[in-house]
XYZ file of C-alpha atoms in Angstrom:
490
model
C 10.232 19.391 5.419
C 13.748 18.066 4.899
C 16.840 20.174 6.518
C 19.711 20.864 4.027
C 22.757 19.315 4.937
C 25.628 20.074 7.072
C 28.236 21.551 4.884
C 30.851 18.746 5.913
C 28.157 15.239 5.019
C 26.715 17.554 1.487
C 30.879 17.765 1.039
C 30.709 14.622 0.775
C 28.383 13.621 -1.556
C 28.943 16.399 -3.805
C 32.831 17.457 -3.911
C 33.154 20.651 -4.111
C 35.145 19.718 -7.180
C 32.159 18.543 -9.486
C 30.409 19.986 -11.797
C 26.574 21.781 -10.741
C 23.995 19.525 -13.259
C 22.314 22.866 -15.118
C 18.324 21.738 -15.398
C 16.096 23.397 -17.812
C 12.982 22.002 -17.745
C 10.811 19.894 -15.820
C 12.548 16.553 -18.879
C 15.421 17.191 -16.734
C 14.414 17.152 -12.919
C 12.536 14.063 -14.430
C 15.890 12.706 -16.744
C 18.152 13.204 -13.490
C 15.977 11.100 -11.439
C 15.120 8.298 -13.587
C 18.839 7.932 -14.842
C 20.059 7.722 -11.356
C 22.376 10.159 -11.127
C 20.508 11.950 -8.372
C 21.315 9.610 -5.200
C 21.704 10.678 -2.022
C 20.953 9.653 2.113
C 17.997 11.541 2.707
C 16.035 10.244 -0.823
C 16.482 6.268 0.677
C 15.276 7.697 3.726
C 11.747 9.604 2.552
C 11.867 6.103 0.333
C 12.060 3.943 3.346
C 9.403 7.269 5.800
C 6.650 6.477 3.204
C 6.507 3.040 3.333
C 6.994 3.807 6.606
C 3.699 4.886 6.304
C 2.136 1.496 3.833
C 3.060 -0.152 7.129
C 0.435 1.234 9.248
C -2.231 0.972 6.753
C -1.324 -3.063 6.709
C -1.328 -2.687 10.952
C -4.384 -0.505 11.482
C -6.068 -2.624 8.479
C -5.123 -5.967 10.404
C -5.208 -4.871 13.846
C -8.978 -6.403 14.408
C -8.468 -9.413 12.492
C -7.994 -11.706 15.256
C -10.222 -9.649 17.651
C -13.518 -9.595 15.703
C -14.740 -12.754 17.938
C -14.353 -10.801 20.432
C -16.000 -7.619 19.624
C -18.715 -9.753 18.465
C -19.211 -10.935 21.827
C -18.916 -7.611 23.679
C -21.405 -5.609 21.791
C -23.303 -8.618 21.244
C -22.945 -8.285 17.189
C -24.506 -10.076 14.223
C -23.139 -11.648 11.754
C -24.102 -8.350 9.291
C -22.758 -5.971 11.671
C -19.620 -7.559 12.268
C -19.385 -6.984 9.214
C -20.135 -3.757 8.886
C -16.934 -3.026 12.166
C -14.671 -4.874 9.344
C -15.768 -2.587 6.635
C -16.057 0.298 7.902
C -13.012 1.224 7.398
C -12.505 -0.365 4.193
C -15.418 2.950 3.066
C -13.067 5.066 5.312
C -10.144 4.572 2.387
C -12.594 4.213 -0.176
C -13.114 7.945 -0.038
C -9.367 9.363 2.150
C -7.576 7.662 -1.854
C -10.254 9.756 -4.453
C -9.910 12.603 -1.764
C -5.480 11.968 -1.599
C -5.254 11.391 -4.980
C -6.318 13.880 -6.156
C -4.719 16.032 -3.747
C -1.373 14.950 -4.010
C -2.091 16.597 -7.747
C -3.507 19.644 -6.822
C -1.233 20.328 -3.417
C 1.785 18.357 -3.490
C 3.115 15.091 -2.279
C 4.768 16.995 0.731
C 1.631 17.907 2.261
C -1.392 15.784 2.392
C 1.865 13.444 3.461
C 2.700 15.161 7.118
C -1.444 15.897 7.110
C -2.346 12.255 7.826
C -0.198 10.609 10.250
C -2.883 12.823 12.712
C -5.723 10.333 11.641
C -3.863 7.332 12.353
C -2.530 8.122 16.332
C -6.064 9.365 17.248
C -8.087 7.410 15.841
C -5.743 3.757 17.050
C -6.710 4.642 20.542
C -10.252 6.629 20.184
C -10.792 2.240 18.707
C -8.853 0.874 21.949
C -10.776 3.013 24.192
C -14.597 2.607 22.637
C -17.237 1.710 24.572
C -19.982 1.051 21.694
C -19.978 -0.371 18.358
C -21.205 2.524 17.152
C -18.073 4.646 18.810
C -15.383 1.699 17.120
C -17.179 1.474 12.943
C -17.409 6.058 13.501
C -13.516 5.081 14.423
C -12.639 2.748 11.872
C -13.952 4.860 8.911
C -12.033 8.243 10.447
C -8.649 5.772 10.226
C -10.074 4.438 6.905
C -10.278 8.065 5.666
C -6.477 8.789 6.892
C -5.373 4.945 5.180
C -6.453 5.662 2.056
C -4.994 9.663 1.794
C -1.360 7.222 2.538
C -1.234 5.425 -0.461
C -1.696 7.225 -3.336
C 1.205 9.753 -1.819
C 3.183 6.915 -0.160
C 3.251 5.348 -3.540
C 3.819 8.367 -5.395
C 7.237 9.447 -3.197
C 8.342 5.551 -4.400
C 7.657 5.699 -7.734
C 9.162 9.717 -7.384
C 11.778 8.968 -5.526
C 13.659 6.350 -7.939
C 15.201 5.244 -10.914
C 13.986 4.593 -14.012
C 15.138 0.693 -14.459
C 17.774 -1.236 -12.870
C 18.216 -1.851 -8.383
C 16.414 0.141 -6.759
C 14.253 1.030 -9.887
C 10.858 2.169 -9.666
C 9.451 -0.616 -9.893
C 11.534 -1.945 -7.245
C 10.659 0.085 -5.200
C 6.521 -0.281 -5.747
C 6.361 -3.736 -5.411
C 8.968 -2.706 -2.212
C 4.956 -2.219 -0.762
C 4.118 -5.417 -0.399
C 7.593 -6.687 2.083
C 6.234 -3.766 4.413
C 2.331 -4.448 4.575
C 3.211 -7.967 5.355
C 5.638 -6.840 8.178
C 3.469 -5.409 9.123
C 0.437 -7.928 9.291
C 3.520 -9.959 10.825
C 3.740 -7.636 13.572
C 0.542 -7.312 13.603
C 0.255 -11.447 14.908
C 2.955 -10.990 16.617
C 1.851 -8.032 18.590
C -1.509 -10.701 19.689
C 0.839 -13.543 20.796
C 3.145 -11.653 23.197
C -0.621 -9.546 24.772
C -1.833 -13.572 24.361
C 0.546 -14.469 26.786
C 0.926 -11.891 28.732
C -2.659 -10.430 29.483
C -4.483 -13.191 32.830
C -7.047 -15.155 30.854
C -10.143 -13.166 32.895
C -8.535 -9.998 30.338
C -8.038 -11.737 27.431
C -10.821 -9.826 26.064
C -8.974 -6.918 25.642
C -6.741 -8.195 23.551
C -8.702 -5.751 20.502
C -7.953 -2.658 22.606
C -4.553 -3.083 22.838
C -3.681 -4.484 19.648
C -5.460 -1.524 18.109
C -4.233 1.305 20.500
C -0.668 0.216 19.670
C -0.935 1.311 16.422
C -0.558 4.829 17.936
C 2.817 3.859 18.798
C 4.532 3.480 15.216
C 2.059 6.192 14.172
C 4.140 8.931 16.278
C 7.347 7.236 14.543
C 6.981 8.272 11.513
C 5.199 11.371 11.755
C 8.222 12.358 13.691
C 10.703 11.445 10.977
C 8.438 12.529 8.936
C 9.462 15.868 9.772
C 12.938 15.548 9.600
C 13.212 14.364 6.496
C 10.529 14.328 4.115
C 10.187 16.652 1.413
C 8.704 17.788 -1.724
C 8.832 15.535 -4.578
C 11.144 17.094 -6.921
C 9.421 16.760 -10.303
C 6.761 17.276 -9.079
C 7.484 21.108 -8.035
C 9.176 21.094 -11.416
C 5.800 19.850 -13.353
C 4.219 22.949 -11.479
C 6.530 25.038 -13.095
C 8.747 25.664 -9.738
C 12.258 24.441 -11.480
C 13.879 27.225 -8.006
C 12.483 25.071 -5.851
C 13.203 21.152 -7.956
C 17.001 22.796 -8.165
C 16.700 23.070 -3.847
C 15.000 20.145 -3.455
C 18.072 17.813 -5.557
C 20.107 19.991 -3.300
C 18.691 18.795 -0.046
C 17.475 15.415 -0.595
C 19.839 13.999 -2.692
C 22.760 16.002 -2.299
C 23.037 17.244 -6.036
C 24.645 20.256 -7.010
C 21.364 21.260 -9.779
C 21.105 24.301 -10.009
C 18.863 26.663 -12.419
C 20.882 27.529 -15.809
C 21.137 30.784 -16.313
C 19.052 30.908 -19.767
C 16.073 28.706 -18.019
C 13.017 30.714 -16.462
C 13.477 30.993 -12.794
C 9.264 29.731 -12.881
C 7.931 28.346 -16.227
C 4.228 29.023 -16.092
C 2.200 26.595 -13.806
C -0.300 24.775 -15.085
C -3.668 25.128 -13.818
C -4.343 23.020 -10.686
C -6.233 19.843 -11.180
C -9.310 19.493 -10.534
C -11.454 16.623 -9.734
C -12.842 16.553 -13.652
C -8.868 15.033 -13.599
C -10.403 11.536 -13.192
C -11.580 11.493 -16.266
C -7.911 12.034 -17.913
C -7.848 8.722 -16.709
C -9.876 6.755 -19.439
C -8.586 8.983 -22.844
C -5.844 7.899 -24.719
C -3.150 5.339 -23.601
C -4.428 5.635 -20.332
C -7.826 3.530 -20.324
C -6.839 0.468 -21.269
C -4.091 0.814 -18.527
C -6.802 1.850 -16.371
C -9.743 -0.657 -16.866
C -6.261 -3.176 -16.712
C -5.209 -2.077 -13.122
C -8.375 -2.108 -11.617
C -9.506 -5.456 -13.327
C -6.424 -7.201 -11.598
C -6.480 -5.019 -8.448
C -10.299 -6.006 -8.219
C -8.812 -9.168 -8.311
C -6.054 -9.432 -5.863
C -8.068 -7.228 -3.342
C -10.929 -9.798 -3.295
C -8.258 -12.623 -2.565
C -6.392 -10.972 0.238
C -9.672 -10.330 1.752
C -11.004 -13.626 1.877
C -7.476 -15.207 2.241
C -4.663 -12.943 3.971
C -6.782 -10.874 5.916
C -9.311 -14.037 6.494
C -6.455 -16.112 7.994
C -8.169 -16.133 11.789
C -12.069 -17.067 10.304
C -10.538 -19.875 8.086
C -8.400 -21.098 10.488
C -10.341 -21.138 13.353
C -13.475 -21.893 11.582
C -13.484 -23.483 8.964
C -10.517 -25.135 10.006
C -11.696 -25.635 13.077
C -8.452 -25.078 15.375
C -7.625 -23.360 18.872
C -6.978 -20.001 19.737
C -3.370 -20.456 19.648
C -2.858 -22.295 16.943
C -5.098 -19.501 15.125
C -2.543 -17.279 15.876
C 0.574 -19.054 15.504
C -0.204 -19.463 12.180
C -1.700 -16.226 10.852
C 1.631 -15.210 12.031
C 4.134 -17.792 10.822
C 1.325 -17.649 6.932
C 2.171 -13.942 6.921
C 6.024 -13.985 7.897
C 7.503 -17.169 6.411
C 5.426 -17.602 2.682
C 3.859 -13.548 2.588
C 6.789 -11.629 3.646
C 9.289 -14.103 1.391
C 7.534 -13.769 -1.528
C 7.207 -9.940 -1.070
C 10.657 -9.367 -0.684
C 11.187 -12.240 -3.971
C 8.959 -9.885 -5.369
C 11.308 -6.890 -5.061
C 14.427 -8.535 -6.045
C 12.940 -9.592 -9.194
C 11.359 -6.209 -10.077
C 13.528 -4.889 -11.805
C 14.645 -8.224 -13.897
C 11.458 -10.236 -14.727
C 9.092 -7.542 -14.847
C 5.333 -7.089 -13.025
C 3.288 -8.794 -15.457
C 5.209 -11.631 -15.492
C 5.073 -12.468 -11.502
C 1.522 -10.965 -11.255
C 0.482 -14.061 -13.665
C 1.999 -16.271 -12.057
C 0.680 -14.971 -8.989
C -2.489 -15.380 -9.742
C -1.978 -19.093 -11.091
C -0.626 -20.582 -8.114
C -4.132 -19.144 -6.169
C -5.984 -20.657 -7.764
C -4.066 -24.096 -7.586
C -4.593 -23.614 -4.187
C -7.936 -22.307 -3.880
C -9.037 -24.887 -5.791
C -6.907 -27.816 -3.752
C -8.951 -25.684 -0.439
C -12.301 -25.882 -1.965
C -11.901 -29.994 -3.501
C -10.952 -30.810 1.030
C -13.432 -28.674 2.688
C -13.489 -29.572 6.098
C -10.760 -31.134 7.045
C -10.082 -34.211 9.285
C -6.956 -35.128 11.363
C -3.082 -34.031 11.056
C -2.381 -34.288 7.853
C -4.985 -32.842 6.178
C -5.367 -29.821 8.392
C -1.336 -29.185 7.163
C -1.632 -29.731 4.101
C -5.129 -27.255 4.161
C -2.574 -24.392 6.135
C 0.033 -25.520 3.206
C -2.460 -24.447 0.626
C -2.676 -21.211 2.173
C 0.864 -20.457 2.687
C 1.547 -21.166 -1.100
C -1.565 -18.492 -1.748
C 0.257 -16.018 0.458
C 3.434 -16.758 -0.554
C 2.240 -16.249 -4.661
C 0.281 -13.167 -3.282
C 4.034 -11.338 -1.661
C 6.091 -12.384 -4.910
C 2.667 -11.586 -7.502
C -0.578 -9.670 -6.986
C 0.497 -7.781 -4.054
C 3.532 -6.762 -5.066
C 2.615 -5.172 -8.370
C -0.462 -4.226 -7.954
C 0.815 -0.641 -7.453
C 3.240 -1.093 -10.732
C 0.420 -1.380 -12.770
C -1.022 1.785 -11.197
C 0.924 4.508 -10.838
C 4.113 3.577 -13.582
C 2.147 3.619 -16.026
C 1.023 7.330 -15.833
C 2.856 10.444 -15.603
C 3.691 12.735 -12.278
C 1.135 15.120 -13.809
C -2.019 12.219 -12.606
C -0.236 9.893 -10.462
C -2.375 10.872 -7.693
C -5.477 10.412 -9.161
C -4.413 7.642 -11.065
C -4.247 5.734 -7.505
C -6.637 7.829 -5.938
C -9.063 6.070 -8.027
C -7.318 2.398 -8.227
C -7.074 2.391 -4.948
C -10.384 3.692 -4.575
C -12.100 0.558 -6.709
C -10.213 -1.526 -4.836
C -11.397 -0.542 -1.536
C -15.771 -1.242 -3.182
C -14.119 -3.834 -3.426
C -12.236 -4.514 -0.405
C -15.874 -3.293 1.628
C -18.634 -5.315 0.091
C -15.360 -8.706 0.886
C -15.033 -7.501 4.579
C -18.545 -7.104 4.847
C -20.007 -9.984 3.560
C -16.940 -12.944 4.206
C -18.269 -13.256 7.810
C -21.514 -13.477 6.014
C -20.788 -16.116 3.568
C -18.209 -18.307 5.730
C -20.882 -19.247 7.954
C -23.383 -19.670 5.578
C -21.288 -21.898 2.984
C -18.691 -23.564 5.449
C -15.891 -24.459 3.291
C -17.339 -23.732 0.176
C -16.916 -20.495 -0.046
C -14.125 -21.517 -1.750
C -15.109 -22.290 -4.572
C -16.287 -18.222 -4.407
C -12.693 -17.154 -3.839
C -11.783 -18.964 -6.561
C -13.378 -15.834 -8.982
C -10.225 -14.137 -7.814
C -7.686 -15.077 -9.080
C -9.624 -16.248 -12.307
C -10.280 -12.753 -13.065
C -6.814 -11.957 -12.377
C -5.665 -14.428 -15.409
C -8.165 -12.745 -17.840
C -6.987 -9.693 -17.250
C -3.246 -10.306 -17.442
C -3.804 -12.332 -20.871
C -6.190 -10.702 -22.009
C -3.840 -7.438 -22.827
C 0.013 -8.201 -22.511
C 1.048 -4.702 -20.198
C 4.013 -4.375 -18.812
C 4.852 -0.961 -16.273
C 8.106 -1.903 -15.303
C 11.463 0.105 -16.892
C 8.478 3.099 -19.029
C 8.695 6.108 -18.581
C 5.202 7.893 -18.818
C 6.660 11.139 -18.412
C 8.251 11.283 -21.299
C 6.014 9.529 -23.454
C 3.585 12.467 -21.780
C 6.094 15.165 -23.652
C 5.510 13.417 -27.097
C 2.001 13.690 -26.938
C 1.582 17.300 -25.942
C 3.944 17.698 -28.067
C 3.244 20.795 -30.802
């Protein structure tokens, strides 16, 4: 639980002469956060820590990407078992997303956020010392549960500790998960490159073990920061009928002198705790079309990402027949220069251009890039290889500012606080199913089809474009809590 700032710091954030902010209902708390009036050092730190969770998710998902050939050799795996190793974390994250999405709405964001760090620390260490493939698969599966639980709560925090519109708004903050993700994948390849030069040639087969095990280090750091700065979402607390807790969080995390008004009940009747049937609400009223669209664009994004971005080492080493150093350096550069730059632009453009235009443009660029890769086929000569890598760069750049940045906006911003967890959890569960199938079948397809696999990948941006053009829905700047109050008003 976040500690209360010392009196001197609090007096700077909220001078004694400033009047108290009276809150009488959950709507007052939501409006206070949405307006941007509530700002503070701890609130910004909570956003940073939430992004730290996304960083860990991406690192753990990416840490085996380069090491898969070594794992295949060490454990004597066929292509089906290699696909099982890569897909195990995605299967775990599917279950974790469903469980986590339900829990963050039922017991709160803070408790779930604090609990799942142990998954990252313990499983990273177990993976790094696994002596057989089934231990590795089991550890990656449990790690996936932690990843799946973390994303719904992290995105909920990003949305609920941000203003509704403008710089630093909900659209920009939820889009910030994309550069955090690519910072992690770039960092993963940087760790791989460092170890590649440090380890003796005879021990390069251990590189994947060190890379995976290193994931425990940032997990410990994030865990310590969470214990110091994290707090419950004030809007969630208010929705539970506890205005006193919401006012306290606003004082501690935002430095706002919020007090429950004398004419307001200190504790309003608590709504029923959501059961698993809460997922059914996603398919009622105005939420149905949003749920279907968010799942469709999410499946397109995750299929393309896992085939191209996660599969970069396979594409560059196998389909482009490049050596290990070129593979590592190219994967690192594509993530850092193209994907991360695109992600940062996605954050910058979210509040001014919105999610729909950026998603549409991103899928269109990806469609062109994959088509060119399919036409090139197996490249021969430096110029053609360079052109192929640049097309991968274009795909990653478009992923960063388009579908990669904004799938979370579609999964979270169109849904109110009371159901934001289940909306993200359901969305992530379906996406993880798609991710599992992609991670399992891509090594098999790339081996069997060679460069013709690009024609299969082309279906990802095509699906995304169709889903967006059928319904032009803009989630950025939309107040889902206000809509819910209108829908439930007597």
